[in-house]
């Protein structure tokens, strides 16, 4: 059930990649405006992250998912019927608020049932479903450009209604009880939580930037919406295969080696994204970028969840922090990188991200030298 919820939510979110050139042409959008359209979902998630955790703790995970799905259905209808960019921006924003509720409650519900020794694997499996949604999203967006956006997004709304009914049939744990902001203080002093949140933000920064700049650049080089959708489709397929594997690896051998490998590879890969002058090499780079950048999420989610447990913070709040970190990276990566690229060039945000990956890799390596058994970052 949780997999289905995050799949459909992510499918709607990811549909924007092949639609960006379509809407940029239809509404005469500048690069920064296209970035805002892509980033408004994450802005809604950013605003709703902590309230979603509070709601799940206060009224329960089922009621919170129902609320999130209800917002997703309404925003899908608005996106289908919208006739100007302001309506589309607002619909994406509301979808992000709903997504924060569905994700925080869904992952908390999942972790309540999962043994601690398989936590990263379960998170990886849920993220694989989300990646499957990201895989189907470009197909959905391409179908919308080739047929009717109105019809396609009304179908998404119908899927949301079916999921809402399914959610009502599943037994759910009792609410853990709401608490004030002071409950976050111990968790935010835990090294695993802070490290996990930064890795989540970094992964979102990388993907948010590529999800805006790459489609526009592919279109500029002569690629159509089908080619753009295919690049993100194949990338999401690769990421979906990699995510559970990374989760199992983290459960068995720890987070440090997979994260360090991903950071080193991402440093090189994001720097390479500035080079292509034709469609084929950029297409290939985008396909490989998706699993590389997504490799941070299973270890990051497990670190946040485990650190929150030891700090006495409920899982609904823990995944509120995960959503907060992800959304912050997506907003900056989408709207911020697009604005920076428009003011300078695409190479500037890509090189800045390469630098962040390198600095983070050096910090992880340095901590590895000084970490001892039982330390928060060990």
Coordinates of C-alpha atoms in Angstrom, one line a residue:
X1 CA 0.0 0.0 0.0
X2 CA 2.8 2.4 0.9
X3 CA 4.6 1.5 -2.3
X4 CA 1.5 2.3 -4.3
X5 CA 0.9 5.6 -2.6
X6 CA 4.5 6.9 -3.1
X7 CA 4.5 5.5 -6.7
X8 CA 1.4 7.5 -7.8
X9 CA 2.5 10.6 -6.0
X10 CA 6.0 10.5 -7.5
X11 CA 4.5 9.7 -10.9
X12 CA 2.6 13.0 -10.9
X13 CA 5.7 14.8 -9.6
X14 CA 8.1 13.4 -12.2
X15 CA 5.7 13.9 -15.1
X16 CA 7.0 17.5 -15.3
X17 CA 10.3 16.7 -17.0
X18 CA 9.0 16.1 -20.6
X19 CA 6.3 18.7 -20.0
X20 CA 8.8 21.6 -19.2
X21 CA 9.6 22.3 -22.9
X22 CA 5.9 22.0 -23.7
X23 CA 4.8 24.5 -21.1
X24 CA 7.8 26.7 -21.7
X25 CA 6.7 27.0 -25.3
X26 CA 2.9 27.2 -24.5
X27 CA 3.2 29.9 -21.9
X28 CA 6.5 31.5 -23.2
X29 CA 8.4 30.7 -20.0
X30 CA 11.9 31.8 -19.3
X31 CA 14.3 29.3 -17.8
X32 CA 13.8 30.7 -14.2
X33 CA 10.0 30.4 -14.6
X34 CA 10.3 26.8 -15.8
X35 CA 12.4 26.2 -12.7
X36 CA 9.7 27.6 -10.5
X37 CA 7.1 25.3 -12.0
X38 CA 9.4 22.3 -11.4
X39 CA 10.2 23.4 -7.8
X40 CA 6.8 24.4 -6.5
X41 CA 6.1 20.7 -5.6
X42 CA 9.2 20.7 -3.4
X43 CA 8.2 24.1 -1.9
X44 CA 4.9 22.6 -0.8
X45 CA 6.7 19.6 0.7
X46 CA 9.1 22.0 2.5
X47 CA 6.2 23.9 4.0
X48 CA 4.3 20.7 4.9
X49 CA 7.2 18.5 6.2
X50 CA 7.0 19.2 9.9
X51 CA 3.2 19.8 10.1
X52 CA 2.8 16.4 8.3
X53 CA 4.9 14.7 11.0
X54 CA 2.8 16.5 13.7
X55 CA -0.4 15.4 12.0
X56 CA 0.6 11.8 11.8
X57 CA 1.6 11.7 15.5
X58 CA -1.6 13.5 16.5
X59 CA -4.3 11.8 14.4
X60 CA -2.5 8.7 13.1
X61 CA -0.8 7.6 10.0
X62 CA -3.9 6.5 8.1
X63 CA -5.8 9.8 8.6
X64 CA -2.6 11.7 7.5
X65 CA -2.2 9.6 4.3
X66 CA -5.9 10.1 3.5
X67 CA -5.4 13.9 3.9
X68 CA -2.3 13.7 1.6
X69 CA -4.1 11.7 -1.1
X70 CA -7.1 14.1 -0.9
X71 CA -4.8 17.0 -1.6
X72 CA -3.1 15.1 -4.4
X73 CA -6.5 14.3 -6.1
X74 CA -7.6 17.9 -5.9
X75 CA -4.3 19.2 -7.2
X76 CA -4.3 16.7 -10.1
X77 CA -7.8 18.0 -11.1
X78 CA -6.5 21.6 -10.9
X79 CA -3.4 20.8 -13.0
X80 CA -5.6 19.1 -15.6
X81 CA -8.0 22.1 -15.9
X82 CA -5.5 24.9 -15.4
X83 CA -5.2 27.4 -18.2
X84 CA -2.4 29.7 -16.9
X85 CA 1.0 29.2 -15.3
X86 CA -0.2 30.6 -11.9
X87 CA -2.8 27.8 -11.6
X88 CA -0.2 25.1 -12.5
X89 CA 2.3 26.5 -10.0
X90 CA -0.4 26.5 -7.3
X91 CA -1.5 23.0 -8.1
X92 CA 2.1 21.7 -7.9
X93 CA 2.5 23.4 -4.6
X94 CA -0.6 21.8 -3.1
X95 CA 0.5 18.4 -4.4
X96 CA 3.8 18.9 -2.6
X97 CA 1.9 19.6 0.7
X98 CA -0.1 16.5 0.2
X99 CA 3.0 14.5 -0.8
X100 CA 4.7 15.5 2.5
X101 CA 1.8 14.0 4.4
X102 CA 1.6 10.8 2.4
X103 CA 5.4 10.2 2.5
X104 CA 5.9 11.0 6.2
X105 CA 2.9 8.9 7.4
X106 CA 3.6 6.1 4.9
X107 CA 7.2 5.6 5.7
X108 CA 6.5 5.9 9.4
X109 CA 3.8 3.2 9.0
X110 CA 6.3 1.0 7.1
X111 CA 9.1 1.4 9.7
X112 CA 6.6 0.5 12.5
X113 CA 6.3 -2.9 10.9
X114 CA 9.9 -3.4 9.8
X115 CA 12.6 -5.1 12.0
X116 CA 15.4 -2.7 12.8
X117 CA 17.9 -4.9 11.1
X118 CA 16.2 -4.4 7.7
X119 CA 15.3 -0.7 8.1
X120 CA 17.5 0.6 5.2
X121 CA 16.3 -2.3 3.0
X122 CA 12.6 -1.4 3.6
X123 CA 13.3 2.3 3.0
X124 CA 15.1 1.2 -0.2
X125 CA 12.2 -0.9 -1.3
X126 CA 9.7 2.0 -0.7
X127 CA 12.1 4.3 -2.6
X128 CA 12.2 1.8 -5.4
X129 CA 8.5 2.1 -5.7
X130 CA 8.8 5.9 -5.7
X131 CA 11.5 5.5 -8.4
X132 CA 9.1 3.3 -10.4
X133 CA 6.7 6.3 -10.1
X134 CA 9.6 8.5 -11.3
X135 CA 10.0 6.0 -14.2
X136 CA 6.4 6.2 -15.1
X137 CA 6.2 10.0 -14.7
X138 CA 8.1 10.8 -17.9
X139 CA 5.8 8.3 -19.7
X140 CA 2.9 10.1 -18.2
X141 CA 4.3 13.5 -19.2
X142 CA 5.1 12.4 -22.7
X143 CA 1.6 11.0 -23.1
X144 CA 0.2 14.3 -22.0
X145 CA 2.2 16.2 -24.6
X146 CA 1.2 13.8 -27.3
X147 CA -2.5 13.6 -26.3
X148 CA -4.2 15.8 -23.7
X149 CA -2.8 17.0 -20.4
X150 CA -6.4 17.3 -19.2
X151 CA -7.2 13.7 -19.8
X152 CA -3.9 12.3 -18.4
X153 CA -4.1 14.2 -15.1
X154 CA -7.7 13.4 -14.5
X155 CA -6.7 9.7 -14.8
X156 CA -4.1 10.4 -12.1
X157 CA -6.8 11.9 -9.9
X158 CA -8.9 8.7 -10.4
X159 CA -5.9 6.6 -9.3
X160 CA -5.6 8.8 -6.2
X161 CA -9.2 8.1 -5.2
X162 CA -8.7 4.4 -5.6
X163 CA -5.6 4.5 -3.3
X164 CA -7.5 6.5 -0.7
X165 CA -10.2 3.8 -0.6
X166 CA -7.4 1.1 -0.2
X167 CA -5.8 3.0 2.6
X168 CA -9.1 2.8 4.6
X169 CA -8.9 -1.0 4.5
X170 CA -5.5 -1.4 6.2
X171 CA -5.0 -1.7 10.0
X172 CA -3.0 1.1 11.3
X173 CA -1.1 1.7 14.6
X174 CA -2.5 4.1 17.1
X175 CA -1.3 7.8 17.1
X176 CA 1.9 8.3 19.1
X177 CA 0.8 11.7 20.3
X178 CA 1.8 15.1 19.2
X179 CA 4.5 17.1 20.8
X180 CA 6.1 20.6 20.5
X181 CA 9.1 21.6 18.5
X182 CA 11.3 20.9 21.6
X183 CA 11.2 17.1 20.7
X184 CA 13.4 17.8 17.7
X185 CA 16.3 19.2 19.7
X186 CA 17.8 15.8 20.8
X187 CA 17.5 14.4 17.3
X188 CA 19.1 17.4 15.7
X189 CA 22.1 17.0 18.0
X190 CA 22.5 13.4 16.8
X191 CA 25.3 13.1 14.2
X192 CA 23.4 10.4 12.2
X193 CA 20.3 12.5 11.8
X194 CA 22.3 15.6 10.7
X195 CA 24.4 13.6 8.3
X196 CA 21.4 11.8 6.9
X197 CA 19.6 15.1 6.4
X198 CA 22.5 16.6 4.6
X199 CA 22.9 13.6 2.3
X200 CA 19.2 13.8 1.5
X201 CA 19.5 17.5 0.7
X202 CA 22.5 16.9 -1.5
X203 CA 20.8 14.2 -3.5
X204 CA 17.8 16.4 -4.0
X205 CA 20.0 19.4 -5.0
X206 CA 21.6 17.2 -7.6
X207 CA 18.4 15.7 -9.0
X208 CA 16.5 19.0 -8.8
X209 CA 19.1 20.7 -10.9
X210 CA 19.3 18.0 -13.5
X211 CA 15.5 17.7 -13.7
X212 CA 15.2 21.3 -14.8
X213 CA 18.4 22.1 -16.8
X214 CA 18.8 18.8 -18.6
X215 CA 15.3 18.7 -20.3
X216 CA 15.7 22.3 -21.4
X217 CA 19.2 21.7 -22.7
X218 CA 18.1 18.5 -24.5
X219 CA 15.3 20.4 -26.1
X220 CA 17.8 23.2 -27.1
X221 CA 20.0 20.6 -28.8
X222 CA 17.1 19.3 -30.8
X223 CA 15.5 16.5 -28.7
X224 CA 11.7 16.2 -28.6
X225 CA 9.6 15.5 -25.6
X226 CA 9.6 11.8 -26.3
X227 CA 13.5 11.7 -26.2
X228 CA 13.5 13.8 -23.0
X229 CA 11.0 11.4 -21.4
X230 CA 13.0 8.4 -22.5
X231 CA 16.2 9.7 -20.8
X232 CA 14.4 10.1 -17.5
X233 CA 12.5 6.9 -17.9
X234 CA 15.7 4.9 -18.3
X235 CA 17.4 6.7 -15.5
X236 CA 14.5 6.0 -13.2
X237 CA 14.6 2.3 -14.2
X238 CA 18.3 2.1 -13.3
X239 CA 17.7 3.9 -10.0
X240 CA 14.8 1.6 -9.1
X241 CA 17.0 -1.4 -9.5
X242 CA 19.8 0.1 -7.5
X243 CA 17.9 1.4 -4.5
X244 CA 17.0 -1.9 -2.8
X245 CA 20.5 -3.2 -3.4
X246 CA 22.0 -0.1 -1.8
X247 CA 19.6 -0.5 1.2
X248 CA 20.7 -4.1 1.7
X249 CA 24.3 -3.1 1.4
X250 CA 23.9 -0.5 4.1
X251 CA 22.1 -2.9 6.4
X252 CA 24.9 -5.4 6.1
X253 CA 28.1 -3.3 5.9
X254 CA 27.2 0.2 7.1
X255 CA 26.6 3.4 5.3
X256 CA 30.0 4.9 4.9
X257 CA 31.5 3.0 1.9
X258 CA 28.3 3.2 -0.3
X259 CA 28.0 6.9 0.5
X260 CA 31.6 7.7 -0.2
X261 CA 31.5 5.8 -3.5
X262 CA 28.4 7.6 -4.5
X263 CA 29.8 11.0 -3.6
X264 CA 33.0 10.4 -5.6
X265 CA 31.1 9.2 -8.6
X266 CA 28.6 12.1 -8.4
X267 CA 31.5 14.6 -8.2
X268 CA 32.7 13.5 -11.6
X269 CA 29.4 12.9 -13.2
X270 CA 27.8 16.3 -12.4
X271 CA 30.9 18.0 -13.7
X272 CA 30.6 16.0 -17.0
X273 CA 27.0 17.3 -17.5
X274 CA 28.3 20.7 -18.7
X275 CA 30.2 19.2 -21.6
X276 CA 27.8 17.6 -24.2
X277 CA 27.2 19.6 -27.4
X278 CA 24.8 17.0 -28.9
X279 CA 21.8 15.0 -27.7
X280 CA 23.3 11.5 -27.4
X281 CA 26.1 12.1 -24.8
X282 CA 23.8 14.3 -22.7
X283 CA 21.1 11.6 -22.9
X284 CA 23.6 9.0 -21.6
X285 CA 24.8 11.2 -18.8
X286 CA 21.2 11.8 -17.6
X287 CA 20.4 8.1 -17.6
X288 CA 23.4 7.3 -15.3
X289 CA 22.9 10.4 -13.1
X290 CA 19.6 9.2 -11.7
X291 CA 20.8 6.1 -9.9
X292 CA 24.0 7.9 -8.8
X293 CA 22.2 10.8 -7.2
X294 CA 19.5 8.5 -5.7
X295 CA 22.0 6.3 -4.0
X296 CA 22.1 8.7 -1.0
X297 CA 18.5 8.2 0.0
X298 CA 18.4 4.7 1.5
X299 CA 21.4 5.2 3.8
X300 CA 20.2 8.8 4.6
X301 CA 16.7 7.6 5.5
X302 CA 18.0 4.8 7.7
X303 CA 20.4 7.1 9.5
X304 CA 17.6 9.7 10.2
X305 CA 15.3 6.9 11.4
X306 CA 17.8 5.2 13.6
X307 CA 19.1 8.4 15.1
X308 CA 15.5 9.6 15.8
X309 CA 14.8 6.3 17.6
X310 CA 17.7 6.7 20.0
X311 CA 16.8 10.4 20.5
X312 CA 13.2 9.4 21.4
X313 CA 11.7 11.1 18.3
X314 CA 8.7 9.3 16.7
X315 CA 9.1 7.9 13.1
X316 CA 6.4 10.3 11.7
X317 CA 8.6 13.2 12.9
X318 CA 11.7 11.5 11.6
X319 CA 10.3 11.3 8.1
X320 CA 9.1 14.8 8.5
X321 CA 12.8 15.7 8.8
X322 CA 13.6 13.5 5.8
X323 CA 10.9 15.4 3.8
X324 CA 12.2 18.8 5.0
X325 CA 15.8 18.0 3.9
X326 CA 14.6 16.6 0.5
X327 CA 12.3 19.5 -0.2
X328 CA 15.0 22.1 0.7
X329 CA 17.3 20.5 -1.8
X330 CA 14.7 20.3 -4.5
X331 CA 13.6 24.0 -4.2
X332 CA 17.2 25.2 -4.4
X333 CA 18.1 22.7 -7.1
X334 CA 15.1 23.4 -9.2
X335 CA 14.3 27.1 -8.9
X336 CA 17.7 28.3 -7.6
X337 CA 19.8 26.5 -10.1
X338 CA 17.6 27.5 -13.0
X339 CA 17.8 31.2 -11.9
X340 CA 21.5 31.0 -11.5
X341 CA 21.9 29.2 -14.9
X342 CA 19.8 31.9 -16.5
X343 CA 21.9 34.7 -15.0
X344 CA 25.2 33.0 -15.8
X345 CA 25.3 29.6 -17.6
X346 CA 24.4 26.0 -16.9
X347 CA 28.0 25.2 -16.0
X348 CA 27.9 27.4 -12.9
X349 CA 25.3 25.4 -10.9
X350 CA 26.8 22.1 -12.1
X351 CA 30.3 23.1 -11.0
X352 CA 29.1 24.3 -7.6
X353 CA 27.3 21.0 -7.1
X354 CA 30.5 19.1 -8.0
X355 CA 32.3 21.1 -5.4
X356 CA 29.7 20.3 -2.7
X357 CA 30.0 16.5 -3.5
X358 CA 33.7 16.7 -3.3
X359 CA 33.7 18.6 0.0
X360 CA 31.1 16.1 1.5
X361 CA 33.2 13.1 0.3
X362 CA 36.3 14.6 2.0
X363 CA 34.3 15.2 5.2
X364 CA 32.9 11.6 5.2
X365 CA 36.4 10.2 4.7
X366 CA 37.8 12.4 7.5
X367 CA 35.1 11.3 9.9
X368 CA 35.8 7.7 8.9
X369 CA 39.3 8.0 10.2
X370 CA 38.3 9.3 13.6
X371 CA 35.0 7.4 14.1
X372 CA 35.1 4.7 16.7
X373 CA 32.8 1.8 17.3
X374 CA 29.5 3.0 18.8
X375 CA 29.9 6.6 17.8
X376 CA 26.9 8.4 16.2
X377 CA 28.5 8.4 12.8
X378 CA 30.1 5.0 13.0

